Coordinates of C-alpha atoms in Angstrom, one line a residue:
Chain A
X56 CA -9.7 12.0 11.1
X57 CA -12.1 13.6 9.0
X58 CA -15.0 10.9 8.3
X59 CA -15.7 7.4 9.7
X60 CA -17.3 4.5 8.1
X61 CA -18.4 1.3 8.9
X62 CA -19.2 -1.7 6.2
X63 CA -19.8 -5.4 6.7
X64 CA -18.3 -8.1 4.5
X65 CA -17.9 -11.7 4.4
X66 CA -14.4 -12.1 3.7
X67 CA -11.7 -9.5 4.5
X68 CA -8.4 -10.2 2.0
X69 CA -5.4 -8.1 3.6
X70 CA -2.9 -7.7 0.8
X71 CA -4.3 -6.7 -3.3
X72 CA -1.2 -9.0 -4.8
X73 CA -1.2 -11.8 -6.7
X74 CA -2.2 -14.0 -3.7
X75 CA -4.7 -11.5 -2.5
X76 CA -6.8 -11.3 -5.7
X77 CA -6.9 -14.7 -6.4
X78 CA -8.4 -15.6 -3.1
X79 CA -10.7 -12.2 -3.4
X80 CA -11.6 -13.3 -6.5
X81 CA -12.2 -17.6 -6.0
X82 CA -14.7 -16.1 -2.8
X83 CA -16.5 -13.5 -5.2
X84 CA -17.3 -15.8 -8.1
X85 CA -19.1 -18.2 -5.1
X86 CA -21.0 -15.3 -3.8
X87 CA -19.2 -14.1 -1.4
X88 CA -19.0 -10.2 -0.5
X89 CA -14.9 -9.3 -0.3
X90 CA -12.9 -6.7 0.9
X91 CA -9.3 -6.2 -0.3
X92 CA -7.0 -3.6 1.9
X93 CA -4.2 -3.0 -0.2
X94 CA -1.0 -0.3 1.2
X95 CA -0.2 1.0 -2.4
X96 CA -2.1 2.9 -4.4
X97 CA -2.2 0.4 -6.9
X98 CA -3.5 -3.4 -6.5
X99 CA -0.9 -6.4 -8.0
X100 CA 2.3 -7.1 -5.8
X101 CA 5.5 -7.4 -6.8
X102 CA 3.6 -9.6 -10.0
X103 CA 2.8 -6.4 -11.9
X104 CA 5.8 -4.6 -11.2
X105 CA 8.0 -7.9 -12.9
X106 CA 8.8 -8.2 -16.7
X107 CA 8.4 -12.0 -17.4
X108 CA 7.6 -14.6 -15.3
X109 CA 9.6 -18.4 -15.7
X110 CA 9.9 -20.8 -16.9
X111 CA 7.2 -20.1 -19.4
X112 CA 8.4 -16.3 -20.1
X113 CA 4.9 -15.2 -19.7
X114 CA 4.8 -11.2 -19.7
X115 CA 4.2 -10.9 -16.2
X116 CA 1.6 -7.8 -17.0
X117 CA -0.2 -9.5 -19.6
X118 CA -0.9 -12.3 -16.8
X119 CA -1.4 -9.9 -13.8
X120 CA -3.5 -7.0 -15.0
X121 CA -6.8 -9.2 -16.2
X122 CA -6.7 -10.7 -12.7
X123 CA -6.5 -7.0 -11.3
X124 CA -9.4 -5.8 -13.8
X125 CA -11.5 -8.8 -12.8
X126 CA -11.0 -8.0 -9.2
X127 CA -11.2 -4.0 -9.6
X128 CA -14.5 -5.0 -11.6
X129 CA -16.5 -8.0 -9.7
X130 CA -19.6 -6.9 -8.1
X131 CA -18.6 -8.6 -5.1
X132 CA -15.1 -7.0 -4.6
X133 CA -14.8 -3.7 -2.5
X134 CA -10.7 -2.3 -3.2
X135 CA -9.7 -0.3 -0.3
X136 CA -6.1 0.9 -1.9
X137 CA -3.2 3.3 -0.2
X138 CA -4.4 1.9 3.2
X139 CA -3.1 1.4 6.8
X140 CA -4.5 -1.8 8.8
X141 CA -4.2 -0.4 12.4
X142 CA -5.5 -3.8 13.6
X143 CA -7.6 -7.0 13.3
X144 CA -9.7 -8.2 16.5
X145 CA -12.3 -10.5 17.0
X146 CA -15.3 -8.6 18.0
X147 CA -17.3 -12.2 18.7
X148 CA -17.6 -15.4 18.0
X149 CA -19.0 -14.8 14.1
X150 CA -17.1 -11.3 13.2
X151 CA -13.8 -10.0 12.7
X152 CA -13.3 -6.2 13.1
X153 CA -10.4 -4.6 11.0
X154 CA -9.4 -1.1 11.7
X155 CA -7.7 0.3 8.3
X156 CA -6.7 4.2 7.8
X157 CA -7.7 5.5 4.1
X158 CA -4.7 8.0 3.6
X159 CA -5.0 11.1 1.9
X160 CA -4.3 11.5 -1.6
X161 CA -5.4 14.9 -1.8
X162 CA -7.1 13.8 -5.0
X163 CA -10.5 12.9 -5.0
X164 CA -11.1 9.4 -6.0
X165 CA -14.3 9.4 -7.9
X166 CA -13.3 12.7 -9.6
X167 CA -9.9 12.0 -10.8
X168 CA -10.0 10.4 -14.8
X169 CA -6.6 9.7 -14.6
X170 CA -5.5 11.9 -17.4
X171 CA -2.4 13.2 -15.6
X172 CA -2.6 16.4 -16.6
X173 CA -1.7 17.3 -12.9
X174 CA 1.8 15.0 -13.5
X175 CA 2.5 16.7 -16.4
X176 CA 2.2 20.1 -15.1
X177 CA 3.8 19.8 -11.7
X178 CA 7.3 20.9 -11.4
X179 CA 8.7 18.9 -8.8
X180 CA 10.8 16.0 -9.9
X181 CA 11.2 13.1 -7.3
X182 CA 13.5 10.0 -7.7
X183 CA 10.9 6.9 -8.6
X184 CA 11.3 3.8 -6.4
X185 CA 8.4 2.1 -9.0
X186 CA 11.3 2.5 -11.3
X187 CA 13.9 1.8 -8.5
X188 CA 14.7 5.3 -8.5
X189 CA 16.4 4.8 -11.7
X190 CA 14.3 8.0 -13.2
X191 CA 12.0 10.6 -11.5
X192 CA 8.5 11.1 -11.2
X193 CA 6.5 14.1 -10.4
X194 CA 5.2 15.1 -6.7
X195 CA 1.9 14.6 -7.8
X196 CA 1.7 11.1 -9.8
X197 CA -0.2 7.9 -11.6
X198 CA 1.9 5.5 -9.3
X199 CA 2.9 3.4 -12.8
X200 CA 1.2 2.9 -16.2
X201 CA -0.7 -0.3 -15.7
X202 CA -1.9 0.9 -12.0
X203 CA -5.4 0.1 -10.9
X204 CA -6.5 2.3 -9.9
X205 CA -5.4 5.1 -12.5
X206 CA -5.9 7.7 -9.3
X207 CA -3.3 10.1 -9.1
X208 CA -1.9 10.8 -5.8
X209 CA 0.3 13.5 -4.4
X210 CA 3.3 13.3 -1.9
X211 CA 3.2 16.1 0.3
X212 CA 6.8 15.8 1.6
X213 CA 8.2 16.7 -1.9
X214 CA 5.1 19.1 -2.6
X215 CA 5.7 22.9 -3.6
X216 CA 2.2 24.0 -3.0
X217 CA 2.3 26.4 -6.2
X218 CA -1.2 25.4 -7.5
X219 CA -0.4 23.9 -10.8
X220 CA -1.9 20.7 -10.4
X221 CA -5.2 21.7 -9.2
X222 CA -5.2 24.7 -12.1
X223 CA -5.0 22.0 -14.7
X224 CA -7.2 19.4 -13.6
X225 CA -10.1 19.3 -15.8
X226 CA -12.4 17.6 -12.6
X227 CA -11.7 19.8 -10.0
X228 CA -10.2 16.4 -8.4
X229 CA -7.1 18.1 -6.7
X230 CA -7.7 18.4 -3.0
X231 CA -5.3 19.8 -0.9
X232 CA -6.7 19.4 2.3
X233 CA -7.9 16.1 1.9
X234 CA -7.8 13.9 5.8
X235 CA -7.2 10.4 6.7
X236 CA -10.7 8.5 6.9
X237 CA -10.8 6.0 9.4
X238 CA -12.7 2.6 8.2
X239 CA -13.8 0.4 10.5
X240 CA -14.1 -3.3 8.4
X241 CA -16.2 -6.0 9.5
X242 CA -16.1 -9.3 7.8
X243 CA -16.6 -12.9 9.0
X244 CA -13.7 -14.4 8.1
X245 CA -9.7 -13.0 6.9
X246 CA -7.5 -14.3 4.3
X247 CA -4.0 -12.5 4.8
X248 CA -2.0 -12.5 1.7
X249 CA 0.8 -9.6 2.7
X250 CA 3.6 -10.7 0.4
X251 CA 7.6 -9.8 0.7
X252 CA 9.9 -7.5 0.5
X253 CA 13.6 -8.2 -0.6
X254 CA 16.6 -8.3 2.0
X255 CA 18.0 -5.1 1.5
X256 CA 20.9 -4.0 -1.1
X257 CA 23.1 -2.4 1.9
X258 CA 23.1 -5.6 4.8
X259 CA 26.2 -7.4 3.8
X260 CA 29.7 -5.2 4.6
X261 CA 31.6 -7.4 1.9
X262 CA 28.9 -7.1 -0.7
X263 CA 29.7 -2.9 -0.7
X264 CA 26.6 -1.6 2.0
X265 CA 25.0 -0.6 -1.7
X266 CA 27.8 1.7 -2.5
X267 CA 29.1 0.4 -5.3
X268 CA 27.9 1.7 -8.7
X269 CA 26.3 -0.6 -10.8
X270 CA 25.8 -3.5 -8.4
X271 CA 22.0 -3.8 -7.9
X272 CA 19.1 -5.9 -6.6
X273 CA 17.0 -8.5 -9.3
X274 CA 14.1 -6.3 -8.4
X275 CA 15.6 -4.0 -9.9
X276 CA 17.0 -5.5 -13.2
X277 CA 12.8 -6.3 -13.3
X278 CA 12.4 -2.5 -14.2
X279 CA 15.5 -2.5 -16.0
X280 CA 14.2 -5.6 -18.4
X281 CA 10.6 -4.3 -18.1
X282 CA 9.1 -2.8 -21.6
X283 CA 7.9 0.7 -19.2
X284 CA 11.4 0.5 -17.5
X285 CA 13.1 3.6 -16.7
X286 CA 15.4 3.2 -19.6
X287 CA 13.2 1.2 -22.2
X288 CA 16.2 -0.9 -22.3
X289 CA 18.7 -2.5 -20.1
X290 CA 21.7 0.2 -19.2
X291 CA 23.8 0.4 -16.4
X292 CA 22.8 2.9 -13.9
X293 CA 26.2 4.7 -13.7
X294 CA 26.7 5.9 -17.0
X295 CA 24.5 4.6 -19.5
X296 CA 26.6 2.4 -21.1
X297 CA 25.6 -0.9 -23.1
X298 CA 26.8 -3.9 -20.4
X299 CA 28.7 -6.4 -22.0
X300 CA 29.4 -8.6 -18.7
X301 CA 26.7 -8.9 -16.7
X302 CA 26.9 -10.9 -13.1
X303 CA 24.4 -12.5 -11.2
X304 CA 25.5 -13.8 -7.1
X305 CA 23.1 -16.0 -6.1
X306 CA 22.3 -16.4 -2.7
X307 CA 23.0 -12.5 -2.0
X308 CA 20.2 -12.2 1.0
X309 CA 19.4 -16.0 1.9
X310 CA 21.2 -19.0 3.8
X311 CA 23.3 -16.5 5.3
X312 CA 22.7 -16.7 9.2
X313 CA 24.8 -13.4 9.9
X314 CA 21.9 -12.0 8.1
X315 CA 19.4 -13.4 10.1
X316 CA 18.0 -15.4 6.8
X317 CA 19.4 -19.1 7.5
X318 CA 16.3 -20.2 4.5
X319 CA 16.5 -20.7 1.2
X320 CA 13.9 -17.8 -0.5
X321 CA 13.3 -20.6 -3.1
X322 CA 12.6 -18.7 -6.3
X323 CA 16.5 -16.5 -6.9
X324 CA 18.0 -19.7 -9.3
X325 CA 15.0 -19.6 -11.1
X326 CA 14.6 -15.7 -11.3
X327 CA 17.9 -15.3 -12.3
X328 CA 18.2 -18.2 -14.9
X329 CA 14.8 -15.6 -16.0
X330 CA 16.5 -12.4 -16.1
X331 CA 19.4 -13.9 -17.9
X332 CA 17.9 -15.5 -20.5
X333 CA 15.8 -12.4 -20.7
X334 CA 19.4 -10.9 -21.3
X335 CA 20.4 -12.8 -23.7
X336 CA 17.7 -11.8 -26.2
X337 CA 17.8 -8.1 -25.0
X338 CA 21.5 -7.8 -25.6
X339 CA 23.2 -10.9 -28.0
X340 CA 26.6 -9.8 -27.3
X341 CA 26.6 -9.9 -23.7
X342 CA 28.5 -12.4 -21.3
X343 CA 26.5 -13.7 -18.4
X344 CA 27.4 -15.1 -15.4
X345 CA 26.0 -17.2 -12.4
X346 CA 27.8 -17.4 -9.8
X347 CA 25.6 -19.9 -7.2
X348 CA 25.9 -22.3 -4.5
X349 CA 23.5 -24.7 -5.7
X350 CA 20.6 -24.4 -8.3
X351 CA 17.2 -25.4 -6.9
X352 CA 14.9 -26.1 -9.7
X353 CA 12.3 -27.7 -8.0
X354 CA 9.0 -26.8 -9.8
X355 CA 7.5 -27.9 -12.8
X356 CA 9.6 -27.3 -16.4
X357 CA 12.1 -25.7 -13.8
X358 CA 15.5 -28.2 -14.9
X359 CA 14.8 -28.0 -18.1
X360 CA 14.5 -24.2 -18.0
X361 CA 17.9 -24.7 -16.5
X362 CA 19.1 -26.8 -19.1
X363 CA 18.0 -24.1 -21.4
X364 CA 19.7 -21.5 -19.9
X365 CA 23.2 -23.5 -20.3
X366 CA 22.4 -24.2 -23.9
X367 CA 22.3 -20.5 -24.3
X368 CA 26.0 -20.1 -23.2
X369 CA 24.9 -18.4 -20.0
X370 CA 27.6 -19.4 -17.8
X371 CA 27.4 -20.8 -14.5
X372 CA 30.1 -21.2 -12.0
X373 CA 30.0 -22.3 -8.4
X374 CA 31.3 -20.4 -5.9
X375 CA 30.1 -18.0 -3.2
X376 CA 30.8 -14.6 -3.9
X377 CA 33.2 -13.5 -0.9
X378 CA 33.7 -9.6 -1.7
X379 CA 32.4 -7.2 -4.3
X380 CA 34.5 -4.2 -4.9
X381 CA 34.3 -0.8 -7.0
X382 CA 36.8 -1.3 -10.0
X383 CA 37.8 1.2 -12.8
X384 CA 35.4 2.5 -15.3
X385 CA 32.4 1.8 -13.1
X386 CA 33.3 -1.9 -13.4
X387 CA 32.5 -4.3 -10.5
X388 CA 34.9 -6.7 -9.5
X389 CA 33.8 -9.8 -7.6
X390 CA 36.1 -11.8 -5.2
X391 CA 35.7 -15.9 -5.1
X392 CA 37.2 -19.5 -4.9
X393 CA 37.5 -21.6 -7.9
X394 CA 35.5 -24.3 -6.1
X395 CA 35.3 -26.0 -9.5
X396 CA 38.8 -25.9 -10.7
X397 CA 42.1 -25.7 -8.5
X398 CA 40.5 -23.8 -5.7
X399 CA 42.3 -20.6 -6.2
X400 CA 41.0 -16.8 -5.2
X401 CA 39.8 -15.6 -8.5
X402 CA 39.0 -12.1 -9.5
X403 CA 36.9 -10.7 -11.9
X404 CA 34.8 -7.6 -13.5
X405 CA 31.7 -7.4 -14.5
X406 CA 29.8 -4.0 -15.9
X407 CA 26.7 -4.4 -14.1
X408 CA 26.2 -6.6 -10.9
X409 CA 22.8 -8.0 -9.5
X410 CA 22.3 -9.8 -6.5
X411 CA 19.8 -12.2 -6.1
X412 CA 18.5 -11.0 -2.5
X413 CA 16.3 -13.0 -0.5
X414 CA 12.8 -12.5 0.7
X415 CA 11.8 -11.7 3.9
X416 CA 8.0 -10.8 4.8
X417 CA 6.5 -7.2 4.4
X418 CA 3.8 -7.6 6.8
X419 CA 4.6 -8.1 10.7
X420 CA 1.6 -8.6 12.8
X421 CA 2.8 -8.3 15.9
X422 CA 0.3 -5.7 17.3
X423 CA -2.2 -5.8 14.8
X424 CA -3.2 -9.3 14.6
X425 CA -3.2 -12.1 17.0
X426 CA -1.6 -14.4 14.4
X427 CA 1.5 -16.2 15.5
X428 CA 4.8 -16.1 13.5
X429 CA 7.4 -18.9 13.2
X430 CA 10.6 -18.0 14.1
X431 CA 11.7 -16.9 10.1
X432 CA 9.2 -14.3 10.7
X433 CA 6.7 -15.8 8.7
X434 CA 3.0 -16.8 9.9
X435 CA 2.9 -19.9 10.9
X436 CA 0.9 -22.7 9.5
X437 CA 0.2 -25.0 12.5
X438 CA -0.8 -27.7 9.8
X439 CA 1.2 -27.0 7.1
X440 CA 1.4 -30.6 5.7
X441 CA -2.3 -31.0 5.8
X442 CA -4.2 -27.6 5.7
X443 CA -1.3 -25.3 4.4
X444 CA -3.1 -22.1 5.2
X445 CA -4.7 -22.5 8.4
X446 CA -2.9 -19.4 11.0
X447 CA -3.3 -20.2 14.9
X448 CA -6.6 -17.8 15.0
X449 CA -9.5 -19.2 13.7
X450 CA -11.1 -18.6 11.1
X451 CA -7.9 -16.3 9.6
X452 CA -6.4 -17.9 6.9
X453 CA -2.8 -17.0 5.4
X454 CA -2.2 -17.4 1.3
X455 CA 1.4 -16.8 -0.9
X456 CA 4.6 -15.6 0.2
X457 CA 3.2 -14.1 3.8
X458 CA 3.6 -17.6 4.8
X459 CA 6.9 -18.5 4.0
X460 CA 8.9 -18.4 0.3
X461 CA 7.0 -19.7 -2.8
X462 CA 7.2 -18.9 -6.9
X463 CA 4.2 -17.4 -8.2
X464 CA 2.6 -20.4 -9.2
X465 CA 2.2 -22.1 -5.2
X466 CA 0.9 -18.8 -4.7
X467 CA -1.8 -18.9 -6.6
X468 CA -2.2 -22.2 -5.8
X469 CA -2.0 -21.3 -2.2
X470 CA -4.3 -18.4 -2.5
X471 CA -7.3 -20.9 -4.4
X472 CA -6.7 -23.3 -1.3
X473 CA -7.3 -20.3 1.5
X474 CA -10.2 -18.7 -0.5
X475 CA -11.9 -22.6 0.0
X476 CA -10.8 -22.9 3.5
X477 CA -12.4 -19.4 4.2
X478 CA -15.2 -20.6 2.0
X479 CA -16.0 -23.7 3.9
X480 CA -15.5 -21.6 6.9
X481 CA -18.6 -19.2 5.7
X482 CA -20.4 -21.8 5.2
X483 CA -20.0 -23.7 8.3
X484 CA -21.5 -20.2 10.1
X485 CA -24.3 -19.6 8.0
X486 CA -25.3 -23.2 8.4
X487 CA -24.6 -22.6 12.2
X488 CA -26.7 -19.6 12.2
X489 CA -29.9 -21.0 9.6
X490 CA -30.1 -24.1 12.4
Chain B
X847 CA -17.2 28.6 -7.3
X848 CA -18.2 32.1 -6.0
X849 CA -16.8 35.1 -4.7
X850 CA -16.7 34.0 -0.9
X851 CA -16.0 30.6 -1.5
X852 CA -13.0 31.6 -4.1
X853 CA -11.3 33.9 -0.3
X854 CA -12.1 31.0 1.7
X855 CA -9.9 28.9 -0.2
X856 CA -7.5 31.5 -0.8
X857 CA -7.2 32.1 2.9
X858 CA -7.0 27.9 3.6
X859 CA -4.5 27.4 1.2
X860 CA -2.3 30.3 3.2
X861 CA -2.4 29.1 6.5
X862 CA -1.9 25.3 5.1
X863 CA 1.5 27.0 3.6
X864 CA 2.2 28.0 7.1
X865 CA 1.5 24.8 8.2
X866 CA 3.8 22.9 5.2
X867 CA 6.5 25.0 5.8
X868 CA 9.1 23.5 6.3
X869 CA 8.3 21.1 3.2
X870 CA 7.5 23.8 0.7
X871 CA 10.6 25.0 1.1
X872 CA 12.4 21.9 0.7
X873 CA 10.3 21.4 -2.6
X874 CA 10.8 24.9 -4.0
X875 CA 14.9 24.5 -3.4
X876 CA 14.5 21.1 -5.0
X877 CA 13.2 22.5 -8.3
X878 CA 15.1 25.3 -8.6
X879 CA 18.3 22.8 -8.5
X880 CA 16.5 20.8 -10.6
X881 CA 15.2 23.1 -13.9
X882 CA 18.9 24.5 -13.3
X883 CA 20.2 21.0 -13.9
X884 CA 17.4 20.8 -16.9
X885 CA 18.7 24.0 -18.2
X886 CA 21.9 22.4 -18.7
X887 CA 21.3 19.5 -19.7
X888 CA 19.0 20.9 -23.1
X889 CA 21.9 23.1 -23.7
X890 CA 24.6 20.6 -24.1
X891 CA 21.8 18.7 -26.5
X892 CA 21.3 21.9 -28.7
X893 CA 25.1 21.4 -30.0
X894 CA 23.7 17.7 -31.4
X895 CA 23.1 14.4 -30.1
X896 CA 24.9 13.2 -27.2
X897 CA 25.8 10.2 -25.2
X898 CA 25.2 10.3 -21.3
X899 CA 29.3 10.8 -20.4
X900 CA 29.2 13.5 -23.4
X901 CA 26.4 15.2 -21.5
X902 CA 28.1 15.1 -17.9
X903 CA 31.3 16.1 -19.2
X904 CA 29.6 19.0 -21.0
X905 CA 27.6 20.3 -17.8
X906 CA 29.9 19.2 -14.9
X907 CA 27.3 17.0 -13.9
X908 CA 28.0 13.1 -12.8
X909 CA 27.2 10.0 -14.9
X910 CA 24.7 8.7 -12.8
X911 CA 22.7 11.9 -11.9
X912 CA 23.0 12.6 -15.7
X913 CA 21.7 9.3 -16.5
X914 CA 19.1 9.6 -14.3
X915 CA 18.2 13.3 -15.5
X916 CA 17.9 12.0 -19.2
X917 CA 15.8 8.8 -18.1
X918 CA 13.2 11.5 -16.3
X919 CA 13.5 14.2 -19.5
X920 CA 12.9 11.2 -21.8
X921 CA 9.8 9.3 -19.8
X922 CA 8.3 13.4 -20.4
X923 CA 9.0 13.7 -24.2
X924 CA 11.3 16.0 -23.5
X925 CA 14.6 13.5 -25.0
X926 CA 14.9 11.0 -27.2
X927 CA 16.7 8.5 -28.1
X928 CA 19.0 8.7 -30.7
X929 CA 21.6 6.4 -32.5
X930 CA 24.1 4.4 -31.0
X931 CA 27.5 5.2 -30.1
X932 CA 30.0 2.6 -29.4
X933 CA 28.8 0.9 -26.1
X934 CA 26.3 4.4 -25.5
X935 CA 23.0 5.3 -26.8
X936 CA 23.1 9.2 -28.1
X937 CA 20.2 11.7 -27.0
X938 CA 18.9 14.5 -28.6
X939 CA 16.1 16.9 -28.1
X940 CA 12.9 16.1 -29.3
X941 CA 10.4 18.8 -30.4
X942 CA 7.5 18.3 -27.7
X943 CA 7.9 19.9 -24.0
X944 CA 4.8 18.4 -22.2
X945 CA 5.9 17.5 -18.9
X946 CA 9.4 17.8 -18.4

């Protein structure tokens, strides 16, 4: 390690998504001093990287990037992006210590304008997972457009070492023997808001192990229907062909127990009824199907989004999706029982594929944090019909999908109720240490 | 930056190849693969507009990594996109090389 610091905070926010800033931010605005350890380079979750958000259809940038300005902006909000939390102890009764690794980005932070000159001269092309590797980026890189921070960053493993990028830089902010810095941050309280990840593509045998061209995940089809996608349009992958017949199986990574995901992730009807209606406008001529167990529209405006959806001819059949096979002309054909009709195997092919995969949680803090989890891997919430964001350590809260599946709006929701439990909790010390 | 300080970076960034190796070389195979696959790929658009199977036919390449070459050449200016073609979008060569 090359430096060390130490800084003091009220409140420590692991995770700069959705969840994450609005608790950072409902502490800030009451005068609180926050810390937000984000692992990207850029703050905003899976939110930013979405195209639309239902059932309103809300672009999900135009809602996500004033909430990442306001926090990259408030007095009282410190960003610690592309950082590893080694660990979070309790140093005493009053203060949490968290241990978090600053990687290297070999650019220099408060040097770097984020003109990306050095992208545009570096010769290495490296298949983009921002974009779901649907298009390349350079080995040195602005992680995506709307990224806060616009820092560039370089990724040694696919790094040639030839100079460019430093010889164009008009700061001088190329460093190429940058070093880790070790933080040490101390804070009084902790709201954890570490988000998901999606079940991956490859788990199920019959669904291809990811194989198969053109079958891919609804993260994914985010970029694809995303106005900065890698295509500026929706294509399939394989070829670049228009789809006319595009397939949605629902249920692709979730109440499955031979994938260890016996829940419900709660938001894949709703995303897809999104991404198909979404579709719809991007592509008039196209057939879209749902094939779905059951379609849980729980949330506000969510059955009538529904109903929408079906008023739009997007067609929606019920069946489980048993097999998904490589067919001719990059086709995909999908395997299932007429549950509906006379119960026969039915066959049919689709151009492009997605499946609604489930979420699982990003974060495991087993190790790092003395927060228990519940046994879907979640944190748990030892009152989570009364006090929804209380952990088992006290004085940690949790916030969004870190503590088990929610849409975007219980996040938020979620996050404003752990920034006032961690809030009462400041109080509640200072009080304790004024008397 | 002086004359010392100019050899003292000179000499860091040699031993820090040493040390990057293995990587480097990686990289440097990677792009020669790669502008050969650019190469190509500008060629077959020189003839005219093209659709992505058009292209891979043309260079030997496969759909996808075609696809997926085009997608990078046109996010650098390098491509556009041109009219469409049945169920494909055509790509032609645009005028500005920053990037790609």
């Amino acid at each position: 390690m090359q430096t060390h610091r130490e800084m003091n905070f009220d409140a420590l926010v692991v995770g700069g998504g959705i969840a994450g800033l609005q608790a950072a931010l409902d502490l800030a605005d009451q005068n609180f001093k926050v810390a937000v350890v984000e692992k990207d380079a850029s703050i905003g979750g899976k939110m930013i990287r979405l195209s639309k958000v239902f059932p309103t259809l809300d672009c999900a940038s135009c809602i996500t990037t004033p909430k990442m300005a306001a926090s990259a902006h408030h007095e009282n909000i410190t960003l610690f992006t592309y950082c590893d939390l080694k660990s979070i102890s309790r140093e005493s009764d009053t203060v949490l210590a968290a241990r978090v690794v600053q990687k290297p980005r070999y650019v220099e932070a408060d040097k770097c304008i984020g003109c990306r000159q050095c992208e545009y001269g570096c010769p290495v092309h490296v298949p983009d997972p921002e974009q779901g590797n649907f298009s390349m980026r350079k080995a040195i890189y602005i992680p995506f457009s709307n990224a806060i921070p616009q820092i560039a960053l370089m990724d040694v493993e696919n790094c040639s070492l030839c100079g460019k990028c430093a010889k164009v830089c008009p700061t001088g902010a190329v460093n190429y023997f940058q070093q880790p810095e070790e933080l040490v941050i101390r804070a009084k309280t902790a709201v954890l808001a570490t988000g998901f990840r999606l079940t991956p593509l490859d788990q199920k045998p019959e669904y291809g192990k990811g194989k198969i061209l053109n079958v891919i995940s609804s993260l994914d089809m985010e970029r694809l229907l995303a106005p900065h996608g890698p295509y500026q349009r929706v294509l399939r992958p394989s070829d670049g062909k228009e789809p006319d017949a595009i397939a949605y199986v629902q249920c692709a990574g979730s109440r499955d127990k031979t994938l260890g995901v016996s829940y419900c992730s709660r938001v894949c009807c709703m995303y897809a009824i999104k991404q198909a209606m979404l579709l719809s406008g991007a592509l008039p001529l196209a057939d879209i199907t749902i094939y779905y167990m059951d379609i849980r529209a729980f949330g506000k405006g969510y059955e009538q989004f529904f109903q929408n959806a079906k008023a739009m001819g997007i067609e929606f059949v019920k069946a489980k999706i048993a097999k998904i096979e490589q067919a001719d002309n990059q086709s995909v054909r999908l395997r299932y029982e007429d549950q509906e009709g006379a119960g026969a195997v039915m066959e049919r092919e689709h151009d492009l594929v997605v499946l609604s995969l489930g979420m699982v949680p990003e974060w495991h803090p087993e190790g790092i944090c003395p927060v228990g989890c519940d046994t879907d891997a979640f944190i748990r919430t030892p009152m989570s019909r009364l006090s929804p964001t209380l952990t088992d350590m006290e004085g940690v809260f949790v916030a969004g999908v870190a503590a088990g599946p929610k849409d975007i709006v219980d996040t938020i929701a979620e996050a404003g109720a752990a920034a006032m439990e961690a809030s009462n909790y400041l109080n509640k010390l200072n009080k304790k240490a004024a008397a | 930056m002086n004359e010392t300080d100019k050899k003292s970076q000179k000499e860091a960034l040699k031993a820090l190849r040493v040390q990057r190796k293995a990587s480097i070389e990686r990289a440097r195979n990677a792009v020669k693969e790669q502008n050969k696959r650019v190469k190509a790929i500008v060629a077959a658009l020189k003839d005219g507009a093209k659709t992505v199977p058009e292209i891979a036919a043309a260079t030997g390449f496969s759909t996808p990594e075609t696809l997926l070459y085009v997608a990078t050449l046109k996010k650098y200016g390098r491509v556009g996109e041109g009219p469409k073609d049945g169920d494909y979008f055509k790509y032609e060569l645009l005028e500005s090389k920053a990037g790609a």
